[in-house]
Coordinates of C-alpha atoms in Angstrom, one line a residue:
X212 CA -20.0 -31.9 5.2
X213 CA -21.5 -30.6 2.2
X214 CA -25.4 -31.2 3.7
X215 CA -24.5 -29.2 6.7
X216 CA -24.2 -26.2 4.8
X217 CA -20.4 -25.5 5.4
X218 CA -20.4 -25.3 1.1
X219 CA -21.4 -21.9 1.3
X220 CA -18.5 -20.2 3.4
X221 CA -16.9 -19.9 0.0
X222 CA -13.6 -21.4 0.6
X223 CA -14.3 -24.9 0.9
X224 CA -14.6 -26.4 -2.8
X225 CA -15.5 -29.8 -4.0
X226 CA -13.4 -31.5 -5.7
X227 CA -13.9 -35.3 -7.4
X228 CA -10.0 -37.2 -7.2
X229 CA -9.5 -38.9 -10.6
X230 CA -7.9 -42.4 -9.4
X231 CA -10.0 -43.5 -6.7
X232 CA -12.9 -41.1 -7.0
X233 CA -12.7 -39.9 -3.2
X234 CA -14.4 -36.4 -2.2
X235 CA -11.6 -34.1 -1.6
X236 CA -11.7 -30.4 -0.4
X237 CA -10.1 -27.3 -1.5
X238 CA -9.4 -24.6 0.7
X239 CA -9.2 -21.6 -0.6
X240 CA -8.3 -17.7 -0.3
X241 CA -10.4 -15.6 2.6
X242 CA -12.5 -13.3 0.4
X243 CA -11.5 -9.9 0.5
X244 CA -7.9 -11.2 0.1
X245 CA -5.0 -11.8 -3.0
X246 CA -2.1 -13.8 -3.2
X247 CA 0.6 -11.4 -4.9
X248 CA 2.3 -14.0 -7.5
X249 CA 5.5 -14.3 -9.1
X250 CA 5.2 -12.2 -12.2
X251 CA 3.3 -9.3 -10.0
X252 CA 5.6 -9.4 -6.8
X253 CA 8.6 -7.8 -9.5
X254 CA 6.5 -4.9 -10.0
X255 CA 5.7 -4.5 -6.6
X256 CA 9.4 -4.7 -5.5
X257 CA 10.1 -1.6 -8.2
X258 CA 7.9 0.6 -6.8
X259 CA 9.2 -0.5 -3.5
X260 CA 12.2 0.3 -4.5
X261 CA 11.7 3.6 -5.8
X262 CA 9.7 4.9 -3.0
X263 CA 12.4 4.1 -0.6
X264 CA 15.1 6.0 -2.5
X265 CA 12.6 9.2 -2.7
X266 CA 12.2 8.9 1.1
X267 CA 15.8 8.8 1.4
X268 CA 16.8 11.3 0.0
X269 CA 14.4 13.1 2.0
X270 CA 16.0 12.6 4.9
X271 CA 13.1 9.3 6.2
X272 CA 14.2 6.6 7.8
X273 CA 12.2 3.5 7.5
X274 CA 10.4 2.1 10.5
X275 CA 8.5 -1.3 11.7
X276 CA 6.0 -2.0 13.2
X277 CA 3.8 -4.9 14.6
X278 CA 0.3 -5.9 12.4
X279 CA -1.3 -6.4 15.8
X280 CA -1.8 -3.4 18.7
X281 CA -4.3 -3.0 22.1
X282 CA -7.9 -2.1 20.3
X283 CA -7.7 0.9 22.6
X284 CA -5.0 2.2 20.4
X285 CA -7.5 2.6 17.6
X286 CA -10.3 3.8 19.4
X287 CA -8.3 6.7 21.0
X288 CA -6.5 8.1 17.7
X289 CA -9.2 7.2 14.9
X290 CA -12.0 7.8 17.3
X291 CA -15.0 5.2 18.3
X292 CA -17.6 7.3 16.0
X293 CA -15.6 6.5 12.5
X294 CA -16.6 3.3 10.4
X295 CA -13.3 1.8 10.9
X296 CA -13.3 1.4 14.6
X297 CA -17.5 0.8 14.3
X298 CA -17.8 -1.5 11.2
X299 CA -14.4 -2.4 9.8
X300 CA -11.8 -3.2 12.1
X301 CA -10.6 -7.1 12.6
X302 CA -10.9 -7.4 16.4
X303 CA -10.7 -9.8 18.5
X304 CA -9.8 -11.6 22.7
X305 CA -6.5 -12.8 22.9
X306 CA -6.0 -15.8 25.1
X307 CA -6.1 -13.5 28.3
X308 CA -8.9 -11.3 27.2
X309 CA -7.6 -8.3 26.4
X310 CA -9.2 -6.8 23.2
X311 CA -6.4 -7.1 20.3
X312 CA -6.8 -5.3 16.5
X313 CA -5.1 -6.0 13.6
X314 CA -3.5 -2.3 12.2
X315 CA -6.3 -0.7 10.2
X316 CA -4.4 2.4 9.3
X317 CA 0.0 3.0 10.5
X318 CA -0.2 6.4 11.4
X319 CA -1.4 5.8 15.2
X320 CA 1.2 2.8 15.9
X321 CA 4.0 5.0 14.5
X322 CA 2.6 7.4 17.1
X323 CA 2.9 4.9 19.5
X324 CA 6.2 3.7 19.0
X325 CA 7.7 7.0 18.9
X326 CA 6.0 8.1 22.3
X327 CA 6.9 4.6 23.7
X328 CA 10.8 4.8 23.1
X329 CA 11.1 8.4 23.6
X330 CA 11.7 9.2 20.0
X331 CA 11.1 13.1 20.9
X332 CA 14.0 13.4 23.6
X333 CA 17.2 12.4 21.3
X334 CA 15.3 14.5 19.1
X335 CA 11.6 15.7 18.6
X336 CA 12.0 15.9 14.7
X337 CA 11.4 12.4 13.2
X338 CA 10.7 11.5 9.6
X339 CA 9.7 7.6 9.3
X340 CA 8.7 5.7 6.1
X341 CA 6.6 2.8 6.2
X342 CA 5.4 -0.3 3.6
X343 CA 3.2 -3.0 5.0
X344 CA -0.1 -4.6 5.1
X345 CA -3.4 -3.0 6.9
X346 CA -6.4 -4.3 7.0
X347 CA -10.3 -3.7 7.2
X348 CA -13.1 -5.6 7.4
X349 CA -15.3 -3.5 4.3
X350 CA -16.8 -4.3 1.1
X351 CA -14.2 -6.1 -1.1
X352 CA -14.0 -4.2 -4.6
X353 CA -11.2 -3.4 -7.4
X354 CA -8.1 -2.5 -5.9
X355 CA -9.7 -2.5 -2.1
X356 CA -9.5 -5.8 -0.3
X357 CA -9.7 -6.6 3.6
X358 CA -5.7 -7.0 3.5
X359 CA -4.2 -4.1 1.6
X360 CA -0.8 -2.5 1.6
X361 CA -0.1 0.8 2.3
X362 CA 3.3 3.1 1.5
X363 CA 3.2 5.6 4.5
X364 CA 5.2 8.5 5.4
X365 CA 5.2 10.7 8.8
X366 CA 6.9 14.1 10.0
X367 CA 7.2 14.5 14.0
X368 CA 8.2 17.7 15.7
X369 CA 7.7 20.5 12.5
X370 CA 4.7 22.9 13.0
X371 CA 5.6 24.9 10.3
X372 CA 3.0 24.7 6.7
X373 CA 6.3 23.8 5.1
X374 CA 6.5 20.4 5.6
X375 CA 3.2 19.6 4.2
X376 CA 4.0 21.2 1.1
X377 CA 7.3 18.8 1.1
X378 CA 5.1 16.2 1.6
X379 CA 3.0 16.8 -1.3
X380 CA 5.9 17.8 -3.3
X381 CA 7.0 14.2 -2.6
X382 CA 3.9 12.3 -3.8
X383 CA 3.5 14.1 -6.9
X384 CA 7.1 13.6 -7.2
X385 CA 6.8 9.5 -6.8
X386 CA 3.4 9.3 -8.8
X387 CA 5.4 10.8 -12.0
X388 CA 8.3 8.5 -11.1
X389 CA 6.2 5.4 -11.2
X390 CA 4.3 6.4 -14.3
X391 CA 1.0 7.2 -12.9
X392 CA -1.2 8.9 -15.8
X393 CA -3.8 11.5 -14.7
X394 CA -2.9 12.7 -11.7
X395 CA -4.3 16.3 -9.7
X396 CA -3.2 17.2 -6.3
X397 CA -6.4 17.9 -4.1
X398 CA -5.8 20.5 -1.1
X399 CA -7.8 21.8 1.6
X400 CA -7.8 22.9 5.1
X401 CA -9.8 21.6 7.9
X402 CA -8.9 24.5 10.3
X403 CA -8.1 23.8 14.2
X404 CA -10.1 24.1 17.5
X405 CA -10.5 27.4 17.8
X406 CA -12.3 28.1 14.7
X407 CA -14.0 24.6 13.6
X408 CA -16.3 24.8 15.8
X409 CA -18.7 27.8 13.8
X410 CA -18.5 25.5 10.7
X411 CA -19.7 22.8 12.0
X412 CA -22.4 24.2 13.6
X413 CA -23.0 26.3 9.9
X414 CA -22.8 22.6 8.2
X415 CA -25.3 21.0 10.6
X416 CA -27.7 23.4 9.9
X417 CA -27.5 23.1 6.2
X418 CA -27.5 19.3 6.7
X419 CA -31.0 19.8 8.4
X420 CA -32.1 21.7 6.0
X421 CA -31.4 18.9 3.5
X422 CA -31.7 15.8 5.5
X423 CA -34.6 14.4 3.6
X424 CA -32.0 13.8 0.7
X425 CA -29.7 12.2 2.6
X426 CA -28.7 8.7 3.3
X427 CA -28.8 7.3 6.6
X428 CA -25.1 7.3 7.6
X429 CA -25.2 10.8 6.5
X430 CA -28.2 11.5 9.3
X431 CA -26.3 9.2 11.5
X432 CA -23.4 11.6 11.4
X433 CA -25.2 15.0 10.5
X434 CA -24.9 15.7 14.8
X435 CA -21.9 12.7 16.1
X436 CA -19.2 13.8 13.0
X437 CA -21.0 16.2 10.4
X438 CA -17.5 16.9 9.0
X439 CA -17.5 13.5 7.5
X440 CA -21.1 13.5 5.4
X441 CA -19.1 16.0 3.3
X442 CA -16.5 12.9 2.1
X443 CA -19.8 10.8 1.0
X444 CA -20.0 9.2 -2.5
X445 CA -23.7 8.7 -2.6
X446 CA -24.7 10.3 -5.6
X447 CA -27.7 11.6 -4.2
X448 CA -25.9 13.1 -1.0
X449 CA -23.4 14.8 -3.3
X450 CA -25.7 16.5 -4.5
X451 CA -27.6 17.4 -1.9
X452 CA -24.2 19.4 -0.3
X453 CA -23.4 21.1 -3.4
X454 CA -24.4 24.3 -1.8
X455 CA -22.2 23.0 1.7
X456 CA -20.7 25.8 3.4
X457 CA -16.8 26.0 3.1
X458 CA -14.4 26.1 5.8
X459 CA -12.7 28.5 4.0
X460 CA -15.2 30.8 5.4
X461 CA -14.1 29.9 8.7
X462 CA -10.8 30.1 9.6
X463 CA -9.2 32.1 12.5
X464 CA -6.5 34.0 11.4
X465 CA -3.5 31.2 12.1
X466 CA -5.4 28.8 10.0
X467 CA -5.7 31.4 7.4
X468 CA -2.0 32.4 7.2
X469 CA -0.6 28.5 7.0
X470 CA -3.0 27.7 4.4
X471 CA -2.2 30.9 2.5
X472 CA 1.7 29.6 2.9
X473 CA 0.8 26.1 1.7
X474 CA -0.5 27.5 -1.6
X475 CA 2.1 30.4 -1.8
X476 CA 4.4 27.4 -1.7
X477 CA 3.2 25.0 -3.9
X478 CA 3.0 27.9 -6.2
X479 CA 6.9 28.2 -6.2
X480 CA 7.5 24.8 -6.5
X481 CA 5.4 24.6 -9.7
X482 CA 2.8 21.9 -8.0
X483 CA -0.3 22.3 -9.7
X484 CA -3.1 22.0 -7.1
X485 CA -7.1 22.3 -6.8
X486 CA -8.7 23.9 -3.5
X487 CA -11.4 20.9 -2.9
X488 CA -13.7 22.7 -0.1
X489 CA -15.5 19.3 0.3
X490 CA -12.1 17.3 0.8
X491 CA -11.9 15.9 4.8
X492 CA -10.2 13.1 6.1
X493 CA -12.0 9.7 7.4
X494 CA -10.4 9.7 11.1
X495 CA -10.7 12.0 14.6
X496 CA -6.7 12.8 14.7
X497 CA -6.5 15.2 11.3
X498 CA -6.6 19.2 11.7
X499 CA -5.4 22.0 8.7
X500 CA -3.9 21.3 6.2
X501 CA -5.3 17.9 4.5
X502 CA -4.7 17.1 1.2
X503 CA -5.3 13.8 -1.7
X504 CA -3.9 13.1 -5.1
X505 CA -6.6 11.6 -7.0
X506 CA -6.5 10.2 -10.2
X507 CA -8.4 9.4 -13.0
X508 CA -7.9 6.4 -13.8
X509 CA -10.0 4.8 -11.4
X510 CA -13.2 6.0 -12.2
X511 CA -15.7 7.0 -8.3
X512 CA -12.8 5.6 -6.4
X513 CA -10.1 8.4 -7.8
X514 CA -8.2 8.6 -4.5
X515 CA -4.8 7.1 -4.4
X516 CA -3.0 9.0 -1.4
X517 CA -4.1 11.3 1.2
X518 CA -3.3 12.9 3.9
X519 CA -2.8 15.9 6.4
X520 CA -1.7 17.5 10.1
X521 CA -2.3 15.9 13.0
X522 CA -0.6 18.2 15.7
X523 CA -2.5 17.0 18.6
X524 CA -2.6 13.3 18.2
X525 CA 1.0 13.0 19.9
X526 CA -0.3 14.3 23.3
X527 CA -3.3 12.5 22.6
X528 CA -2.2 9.4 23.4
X529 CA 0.5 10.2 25.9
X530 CA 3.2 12.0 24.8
X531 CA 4.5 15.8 24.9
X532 CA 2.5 18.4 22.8
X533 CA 4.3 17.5 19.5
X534 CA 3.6 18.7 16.1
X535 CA 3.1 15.9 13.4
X536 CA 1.7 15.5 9.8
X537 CA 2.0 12.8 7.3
X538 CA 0.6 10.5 4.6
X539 CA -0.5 7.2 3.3
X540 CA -0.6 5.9 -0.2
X541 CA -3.0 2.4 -1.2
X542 CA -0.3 0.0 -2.9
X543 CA -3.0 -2.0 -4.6
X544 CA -4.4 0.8 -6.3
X545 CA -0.8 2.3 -6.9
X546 CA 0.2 -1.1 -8.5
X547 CA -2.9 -0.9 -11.0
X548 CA -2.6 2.6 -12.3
X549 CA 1.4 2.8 -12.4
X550 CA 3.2 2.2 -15.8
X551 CA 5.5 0.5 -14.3
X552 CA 4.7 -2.9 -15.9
X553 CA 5.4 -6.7 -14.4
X554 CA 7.0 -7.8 -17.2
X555 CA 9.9 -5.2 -17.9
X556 CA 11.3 -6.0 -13.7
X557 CA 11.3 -9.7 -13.8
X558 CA 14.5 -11.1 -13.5
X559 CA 15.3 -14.4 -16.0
X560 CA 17.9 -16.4 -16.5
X561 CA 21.6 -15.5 -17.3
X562 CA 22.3 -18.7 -18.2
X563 CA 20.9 -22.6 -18.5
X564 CA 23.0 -25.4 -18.7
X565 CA 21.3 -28.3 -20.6
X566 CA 23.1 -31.4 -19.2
X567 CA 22.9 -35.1 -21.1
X568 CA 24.2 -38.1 -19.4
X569 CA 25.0 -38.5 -15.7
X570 CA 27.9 -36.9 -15.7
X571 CA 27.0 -33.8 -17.7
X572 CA 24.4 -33.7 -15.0
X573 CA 26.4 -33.5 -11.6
X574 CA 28.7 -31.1 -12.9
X575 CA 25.6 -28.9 -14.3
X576 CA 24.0 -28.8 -10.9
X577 CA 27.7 -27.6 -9.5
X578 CA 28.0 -25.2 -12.1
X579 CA 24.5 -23.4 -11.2
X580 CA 25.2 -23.2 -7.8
X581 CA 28.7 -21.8 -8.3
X582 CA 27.2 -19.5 -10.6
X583 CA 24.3 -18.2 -8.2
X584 CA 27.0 -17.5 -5.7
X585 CA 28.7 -14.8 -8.1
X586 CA 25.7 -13.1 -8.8
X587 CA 24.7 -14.9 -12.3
X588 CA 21.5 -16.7 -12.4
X589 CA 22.0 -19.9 -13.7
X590 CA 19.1 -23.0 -14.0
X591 CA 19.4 -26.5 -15.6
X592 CA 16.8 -29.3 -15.2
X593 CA 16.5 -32.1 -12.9
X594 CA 14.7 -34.6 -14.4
X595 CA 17.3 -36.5 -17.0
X596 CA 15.0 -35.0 -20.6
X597 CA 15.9 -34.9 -23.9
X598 CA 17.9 -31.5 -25.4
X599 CA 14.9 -30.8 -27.2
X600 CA 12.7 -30.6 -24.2
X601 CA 15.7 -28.7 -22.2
X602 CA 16.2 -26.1 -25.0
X603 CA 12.2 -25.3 -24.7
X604 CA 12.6 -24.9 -21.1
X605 CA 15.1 -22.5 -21.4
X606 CA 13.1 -20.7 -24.2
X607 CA 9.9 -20.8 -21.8
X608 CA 12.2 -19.2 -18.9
X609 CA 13.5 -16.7 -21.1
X610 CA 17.2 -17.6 -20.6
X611 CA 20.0 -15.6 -22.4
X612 CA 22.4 -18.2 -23.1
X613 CA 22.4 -22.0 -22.9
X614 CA 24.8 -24.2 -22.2
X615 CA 25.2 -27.5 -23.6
X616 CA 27.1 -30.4 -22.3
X617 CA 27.0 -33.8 -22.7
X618 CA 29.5 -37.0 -22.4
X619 CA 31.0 -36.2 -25.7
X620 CA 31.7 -32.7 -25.0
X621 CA 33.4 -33.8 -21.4
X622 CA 35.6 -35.7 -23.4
X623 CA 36.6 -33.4 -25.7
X624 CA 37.3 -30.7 -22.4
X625 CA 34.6 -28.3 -24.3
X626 CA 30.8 -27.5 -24.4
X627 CA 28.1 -25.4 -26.7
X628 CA 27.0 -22.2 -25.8
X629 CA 23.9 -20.7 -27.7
X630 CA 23.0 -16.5 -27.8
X631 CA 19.1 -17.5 -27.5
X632 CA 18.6 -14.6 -29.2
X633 CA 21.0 -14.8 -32.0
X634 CA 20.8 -18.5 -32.4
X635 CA 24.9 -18.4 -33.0
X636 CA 26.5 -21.3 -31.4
X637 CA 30.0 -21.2 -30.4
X638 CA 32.4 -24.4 -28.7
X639 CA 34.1 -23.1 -25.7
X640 CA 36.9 -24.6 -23.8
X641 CA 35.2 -25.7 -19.9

């Protein structure tokens, strides 16, 4: 096996068995993906926890979706010129040959589910919550892998500015909640049909002017998508579009007035914000308002959240002319910054019953499961070891209290219970 080559996939591992020394192999993780362990998962469960209750009392409603969708799906809403539906996306036949992708991004199968149940007609206003796993086939790094999880929020049926100041109202509101350090909401306006069309053509012929400093997916895009060279992180591009024209500059006189009111509003509600004239989203659907909470925390990568308006996107892919904005947040990177730490949510014992003799031992393993029936988390230990080795266990698991029974004590009708972190021992009637 290991002559053929197959070594160097990266998840096959050798591995030499210590009894009979046979070759054994190891299968491992997929690169660009994590187990989330025991120990992690609590923290993760808090911040699910709080972000649901924010949501809530927002007026969301959580929704679910499927991990797999038609490619087409993708290709419609993100749009084929993007480096998600060239480069990234997991793709692939299904047994009848239609072209199947697993969810790179939620916002366009939310879409799809509210257009394909008819969402709109009970009523067109919709607010849906998501958290779930995405993925994309890019360059694994810290806090980005191929699986990630995204927390993901969408408002259907609302053209007013309003909303999108609630939204961002909302995630400054859950970053403080979770204890995120460094945070600066990011806001900027992409503008709409009518008047993006002068700055692009303004931005491309800058980029020409410039195009001898710029990498080649910058040229790539300067004429397909030259909104997008202005969200590059090549140092050297960045610094080539310092002088980029601003959209600002360009706005018809709608655009103008709803950004005006986003700020205006944001203003009232004490949000602190920072115009960012070279903030733009990655994908087709997004017009106006768009906005990111970045952080510093994470050094190049400082974007946590973003998001912005997508009002024709509905109608896009089949339904009614619909109004919709919304946001996602990367969990990974959200799990790393947040003060929220692992330790302070995991849950230990109540109780653990160290059982001697037989005996002591059946009615132990009754007692812990009558126990985890009321709500009380009771262990005890299988395997017939000394109190010494019990009482460690119970140390290593953190248990409150210990209970100690053995043959004597089932005699007397009574049984030890120790305050682990007191050390006071008192007999208690069972």
């Amino acid at each position: 096996i290991f002559n053929s080559g197959l070594s160097g996939l990266g998840w096959l591992v050798e591995r030499q068995s210590d009894d009979k020394g046979r070759l054994q192999i190891m299968i491992q993780l997929i690169r660009g993906f994590k187990d989330i362990l025991p120990g992690e998962v609590e923290q993760w469960q808090e911040i699910e926890r709080i972000s649901r209750e924010l949501f809530e009392d927002f007026g969301f409603k959580e929704i679910r979706i499927p991990i797999m969708e038609r490619t087409e799906l993708f290709k419609r809403s993100i749009g084929e010129d993007t480096d998600i539906v060239e480069k990234e996306m997991y793709t692939f036949p299904d047994r009848k040959g239609d072209l199947i992708t697993l969810r790179p991004e939620a916002t366009a199968s939310i879409v799809r589910a509210y257009i394909q149940h008819k969402l709109f007609a009970k009523d067109p206003v919709q607010k849906f919550y998501l958290l779930g796993p995405m993925f994309r086939r890019e360059r694994p790094q810290k806090g980005r892998y191929r699986q990630f999880y995204q927390i993901d929020a969408e408002i259907f049926g609302v053209a007013s500015p309003l909303v999108d100041v609630q939204l961002i109202l909302i995630l400054v509101t859950l970053f403080d909640r979770l204890q995120v350090p460094d945070i600066s909401a990011h806001i900027n306006t992409l503008g709409c049909p009518q008047c993006r069309p002068g700055f692009k053509a303004a931005l491309q012929e800058m980029l020409m002017s410039v195009s001898d400093r710029l990498c080649s997916n910058c040229i790539r895009r300067r004429d397909r998508n030259p909104l997008r060279v202005l969200d590059c992180k090549v140092p050297d591009c960045r610094a080539a579009l310092k002088e980029a024209p601003s959209i600002l500059d360009h706005l018809c006189s709608k655009c103008r007035e709803d950004f005006a009111e986003v700020r205006c509003s944001l203003d009232k509600l004490k949000v602190p914000y920072v115009i960012d004239k070279r903030l733009v989203r990655g994908l087709d659907y997004y017009a106006r308002t768009t906005f990111e909470i970045q952080t510093g925390s994470l050094g190049a990568q400082s974007a946590v959240a973003g998001g912005g308006r997508y009002d024709g996107l509905v109608k896009e892919l089949g339904g009614p002319q619909i109004p919709a904005t919304g946001f996602a947040i990367g969990f990974d990177r959200l799990a790393e910054i947040s003060g929220l730490k692992p330790a302070d949510y995991e849950r230990k014992p109540d109780i653990f019953v160290a059982a001697l003799g037989e005996k002591s031992q059946s009615l132990a393993f009754e007692w812990t499961c009558r126990l985890g029936l009321t709500g009380i988390c009771a262990e005890t230990d299988f395997s017939n070891k000394s109190l010494k080795s019990q009482m460690k266990r119970a140390d290593r698991l953190g248990a409150s209290y210990v209970l100690i029974v053995g043959d004597q004590e089932l005699e007397e009708g009574t049984a030890i219970l120790r305050n682990m972190a007191t050390k006071e021992q008192t007999s208690i009637s069972l």
